[in-house]
Short mmCIF file of C-alpha atoms in Angstrom, two decimals:
data_model
loop_
_atom_site.label_atom_id
_atom_site.label_comp_id
_atom_site.label_asym_id
_atom_site.label_seq_id
_atom_site.Cartn_x
_atom_site.Cartn_y
_atom_site.Cartn_z
CA UNK A 273 -10.96 -64.90 -30.70
CA UNK A 274 -13.26 -65.46 -27.78
CA UNK A 275 -16.76 -63.96 -27.90
CA UNK A 276 -19.06 -63.82 -24.88
CA UNK A 277 -22.77 -63.18 -25.22
CA UNK A 278 -25.00 -62.36 -22.26
CA UNK A 279 -28.79 -62.41 -21.85
CA UNK A 280 -30.97 -60.70 -20.95
CA UNK A 281 -29.62 -57.16 -21.23
CA UNK A 282 -32.13 -55.96 -18.64
CA UNK A 283 -34.01 -57.92 -16.01
CA UNK A 284 -36.62 -56.77 -13.51
CA UNK A 285 -37.75 -59.04 -10.69
CA UNK A 286 -39.84 -58.64 -7.58
CA UNK A 287 -38.04 -58.70 -4.27
CA UNK A 288 -37.79 -62.26 -3.05
CA UNK A 289 -37.95 -63.79 -6.52
CA UNK A 290 -35.05 -65.48 -8.29
CA UNK A 291 -32.98 -64.00 -11.12
CA UNK A 292 -31.08 -65.92 -13.77
CA UNK A 293 -28.53 -64.45 -16.18
CA UNK A 294 -27.05 -66.58 -18.95
CA UNK A 295 -23.79 -66.30 -20.86
CA UNK A 296 -22.42 -68.24 -23.79
CA UNK A 297 -18.82 -68.36 -24.92
CA UNK A 298 -17.27 -69.40 -28.20
CA UNK A 299 -13.78 -70.69 -27.36
CA UNK A 300 -13.80 -74.20 -25.94
CA UNK A 301 -10.35 -73.53 -24.46
CA UNK A 302 -11.83 -71.07 -21.96
CA UNK A 303 -11.68 -72.53 -18.47
CA UNK A 304 -12.29 -69.72 -15.99
CA UNK A 305 -15.60 -67.89 -15.73
CA UNK A 306 -16.00 -65.04 -13.21
CA UNK A 307 -19.05 -62.91 -12.53
CA UNK A 308 -18.76 -59.27 -11.55
CA UNK A 309 -21.33 -56.94 -10.00
CA UNK A 310 -21.09 -53.23 -10.70
CA UNK A 311 -23.26 -50.86 -8.72
CA UNK A 312 -23.91 -47.40 -10.07
CA UNK A 313 -20.76 -45.28 -9.93
CA UNK A 314 -18.67 -48.05 -8.42
CA UNK A 315 -16.02 -50.47 -9.60
CA UNK A 316 -16.87 -54.01 -10.77
CA UNK A 317 -16.53 -56.47 -7.90
CA UNK A 318 -16.04 -60.22 -8.22
CA UNK A 319 -19.01 -62.04 -6.70
CA UNK A 320 -18.41 -65.63 -7.75
CA UNK A 321 -16.35 -67.60 -10.23
CA UNK A 322 -16.19 -71.13 -11.58
CA UNK A 323 -13.52 -73.19 -13.26
CA UNK A 324 -14.11 -75.69 -16.00
CA UNK A 325 -13.48 -78.72 -13.78
CA UNK A 326 -16.57 -77.85 -11.72
CA UNK A 327 -20.21 -77.91 -12.83
CA UNK A 328 -21.74 -75.78 -10.11
CA UNK A 329 -20.67 -73.50 -7.29
CA UNK A 330 -22.74 -71.83 -4.58
CA UNK A 331 -22.14 -68.97 -2.19
CA UNK A 332 -25.16 -68.21 -0.01
CA UNK A 333 -27.85 -66.77 -2.33
CA UNK A 334 -25.63 -66.86 -5.41
CA UNK A 335 -24.82 -69.84 -7.58
CA UNK A 336 -23.15 -70.37 -10.93
CA UNK A 337 -23.58 -73.35 -13.23
CA UNK A 338 -21.39 -74.32 -16.15
CA UNK A 339 -22.21 -76.52 -19.13
CA UNK A 340 -18.95 -77.07 -21.00
CA UNK A 341 -20.55 -79.09 -23.77
CA UNK A 342 -22.98 -76.33 -24.63
CA UNK A 343 -20.45 -73.63 -23.76
CA UNK A 344 -22.71 -71.68 -21.49
CA UNK A 345 -22.76 -70.66 -17.86
CA UNK A 346 -25.40 -69.01 -15.74
CA UNK A 347 -25.68 -66.87 -12.62
CA UNK A 348 -28.53 -67.64 -10.26
CA UNK A 349 -29.56 -65.25 -7.49
CA UNK A 350 -32.24 -66.47 -5.09
CA UNK A 351 -34.35 -64.45 -2.67
CA UNK A 352 -33.38 -61.21 -4.41
CA UNK A 353 -33.07 -58.03 -2.39
CA UNK A 354 -33.07 -54.37 -3.48
CA UNK A 355 -29.31 -54.23 -2.88
CA UNK A 356 -28.87 -56.84 -5.62
CA UNK A 357 -29.83 -54.14 -8.14
CA UNK A 358 -26.74 -53.54 -10.28
CA UNK A 359 -25.16 -54.40 -13.62
CA UNK A 360 -23.78 -57.93 -13.75
CA UNK A 361 -20.98 -58.93 -16.11
CA UNK A 362 -19.87 -62.41 -17.00
CA UNK A 363 -16.42 -63.09 -18.40
CA UNK A 364 -14.39 -65.93 -19.86
CA UNK A 365 -10.68 -66.58 -19.81
CA UNK A 366 -8.41 -69.33 -21.04
CA UNK A 367 -6.80 -69.31 -17.66
CA UNK A 368 -3.60 -68.24 -16.05
CA UNK A 369 -1.88 -65.47 -17.96
CA UNK A 370 -4.75 -65.02 -20.41
CA UNK A 371 -6.95 -61.95 -20.70
CA UNK A 372 -10.63 -61.81 -19.84
CA UNK A 373 -13.39 -61.31 -22.40
CA UNK A 374 -16.48 -59.75 -20.85
CA UNK A 375 -20.11 -60.05 -21.79
CA UNK A 376 -22.05 -56.82 -22.46
CA UNK A 377 -23.71 -56.83 -19.04
CA UNK A 378 -27.18 -57.32 -17.56
CA UNK A 379 -28.90 -54.53 -15.68
CA UNK A 380 -30.83 -56.18 -12.82
CA UNK A 381 -33.53 -54.22 -11.04
CA UNK A 382 -35.10 -55.68 -7.92
CA UNK A 383 -38.44 -54.05 -7.29
CA UNK A 384 -39.65 -53.72 -3.69
CA UNK B 237 -4.13 -54.74 2.01
CA UNK B 238 -4.96 -51.57 0.18
CA UNK B 239 -7.05 -52.02 -2.94
CA UNK B 240 -6.27 -51.01 -6.49
CA UNK B 241 -5.95 -47.26 -6.87
CA UNK B 242 -6.18 -45.10 -9.97
CA UNK B 243 -5.27 -41.49 -10.56
CA UNK B 244 -6.65 -39.13 -11.53
CA UNK B 245 -10.28 -40.01 -10.97
CA UNK B 246 -11.57 -37.47 -13.48
CA UNK B 247 -10.01 -35.83 -16.53
CA UNK B 248 -11.27 -33.40 -19.12
CA UNK B 249 -9.24 -33.03 -22.29
CA UNK B 250 -9.77 -31.64 -25.77
CA UNK B 251 -9.43 -33.43 -29.08
CA UNK B 252 -5.86 -33.89 -30.21
CA UNK B 253 -4.37 -33.80 -26.72
CA UNK B 254 -2.76 -36.75 -25.02
CA UNK B 255 -3.41 -38.17 -21.59
CA UNK B 256 -1.66 -40.46 -19.10
CA UNK B 257 -3.55 -42.50 -16.53
CA UNK B 258 -1.97 -44.28 -13.59
CA UNK B 259 -2.82 -47.50 -11.78
CA UNK B 260 -1.30 -48.88 -8.58
CA UNK B 261 -2.10 -52.58 -8.08
CA UNK B 262 -2.66 -54.45 -4.86
CA UNK B 263 0.65 -55.09 -3.12
CA UNK B 264 2.19 -58.29 -4.44
CA UNK B 265 0.14 -58.35 -7.62
CA UNK B 266 2.27 -58.46 -10.75
CA UNK B 267 -0.41 -58.31 -13.42
CA UNK B 268 -2.23 -55.13 -14.42
CA UNK B 269 -4.94 -55.11 -17.08
CA UNK B 270 -6.62 -52.06 -18.58
CA UNK B 271 -10.21 -51.84 -19.80
CA UNK B 272 -12.31 -49.20 -21.51
CA UNK B 273 -15.91 -49.07 -20.31
CA UNK B 274 -18.57 -47.26 -22.31
CA UNK B 275 -22.37 -47.54 -22.07
CA UNK B 276 -22.67 -49.09 -25.50
CA UNK B 277 -19.61 -51.33 -25.60
CA UNK B 278 -19.32 -52.68 -22.06
CA UNK B 279 -15.87 -53.62 -20.81
CA UNK B 280 -13.36 -53.74 -23.64
CA UNK B 281 -9.90 -55.18 -22.95
CA UNK B 282 -7.01 -52.87 -23.87
CA UNK B 283 -3.87 -54.66 -22.70
CA UNK B 284 -2.26 -56.49 -19.82
CA UNK B 285 1.17 -56.08 -18.32
CA UNK B 286 3.00 -58.65 -16.27
CA UNK B 287 6.48 -58.12 -14.83
CA UNK B 288 6.99 -54.99 -16.96
CA UNK B 289 6.11 -56.80 -20.21
CA UNK B 290 2.96 -56.52 -22.26
CA UNK B 291 1.55 -60.03 -22.14
CA UNK B 292 -1.81 -59.59 -23.86
CA UNK B 293 -3.25 -56.96 -26.17
CA UNK B 294 -6.78 -56.14 -27.26
CA UNK B 295 -8.00 -54.62 -30.51
CA UNK B 296 -7.35 -50.95 -29.94
CA UNK B 297 -5.39 -48.60 -32.22
CA UNK B 298 -1.77 -47.75 -31.56
CA UNK B 299 -2.81 -44.43 -29.99
CA UNK B 300 -3.41 -46.49 -26.85
CA UNK B 301 -0.23 -47.61 -25.16
CA UNK B 302 0.92 -48.59 -21.74
CA UNK B 303 3.82 -49.58 -19.60
CA UNK B 304 4.56 -51.14 -16.26
CA UNK B 305 7.24 -50.23 -13.81
CA UNK B 306 9.38 -52.46 -11.63
CA UNK B 307 7.05 -51.84 -8.66
CA UNK B 308 4.13 -53.12 -10.81
CA UNK B 309 2.52 -49.71 -11.10
CA UNK B 310 1.20 -49.18 -14.59
CA UNK B 311 0.44 -46.21 -16.79
CA UNK B 312 -1.76 -45.98 -19.82
CA UNK B 313 -1.31 -43.29 -22.46
CA UNK B 314 -3.72 -42.16 -25.13
CA UNK B 315 -2.38 -39.84 -27.79
CA UNK B 316 -4.26 -37.66 -30.25
CA UNK B 317 -7.50 -37.91 -28.30
CA UNK B 318 -10.78 -38.34 -30.16
CA UNK B 319 -14.31 -37.66 -28.95
CA UNK B 320 -14.95 -41.41 -28.95
CA UNK B 321 -12.23 -41.94 -26.36
CA UNK B 322 -14.55 -40.52 -23.70
CA UNK B 323 -15.07 -43.42 -21.31
CA UNK B 324 -14.36 -44.87 -17.91
CA UNK B 325 -10.91 -46.47 -17.92
CA UNK B 326 -10.56 -49.27 -15.42
CA UNK B 327 -7.48 -51.12 -14.41
CA UNK B 328 -7.49 -54.48 -12.68
CA UNK B 329 -4.70 -56.22 -10.84
CA UNK B 330 -4.13 -59.92 -10.38
CA UNK B 331 -1.69 -62.07 -8.50
CA UNK B 332 -1.36 -64.20 -11.65
CA UNK B 333 0.75 -66.87 -10.01
CA UNK B 334 -0.01 -70.31 -8.66
CA UNK B 335 -2.90 -70.66 -11.07
CA UNK B 336 -4.79 -67.72 -9.56
CA UNK B 337 -6.19 -65.31 -12.09
CA UNK B 338 -8.81 -63.41 -10.09
CA UNK B 339 -8.86 -59.76 -11.09
CA UNK B 340 -9.56 -56.87 -8.74
CA UNK B 341 -10.67 -53.58 -10.23
CA UNK B 342 -9.72 -50.03 -9.37
CA UNK B 343 -12.30 -47.22 -9.14
CA UNK B 344 -11.56 -46.04 -12.67
CA UNK B 345 -10.60 -42.77 -14.33
CA UNK B 346 -13.43 -41.01 -16.12
CA UNK B 347 -12.05 -39.31 -19.21
CA UNK B 348 -14.10 -36.73 -21.05
CA UNK B 349 -12.86 -35.50 -24.42
CA UNK B 350 -14.36 -32.23 -25.64
#
């Protein structure tokens, strides 16, 4: 079955710097890749997603890139702010009607 | 629209007991997935229900079961509780039609097994 790896497990950056989190997946049939942000004591919230027919997607300070050949995708956060501190999860799915497989998470700390 | 709701929010049980958790999806969503979240294991997929049928299943023992009602509300049951079942149980709902498979999570039920 699908396996999703995520690196790094923890990441500390200075406020204003960029943060990059990388995920790799094993099943080449996966075609939907969401990213979730989970703040302490709260539910995971979808922040951005990408489908396999697109190489990059941006939403303000957040971007996701996908390399289907290498089977990896990355989350990029620019101009980080303290409120970006959270655990970020990547996931992969083979699409409509298929379950998600999540990565183990990355704890991002943005230091003021 | 109201978000995904889960009840109860907190539960304390003892080993050997059973527990039932409830999830009400976003109105119009027909898919409900259940996840177990623990500090060491992240988000582990339990099962997914769509139109009252289990559509996908993760690698959990048969003590974990679920069902979905005609109004898309879902319940998850864990029998013969073990200490290792202590976790945050999250459900997520999805429209799951028209190619959309975005999932929206509920606040979770924190289960503690003593």
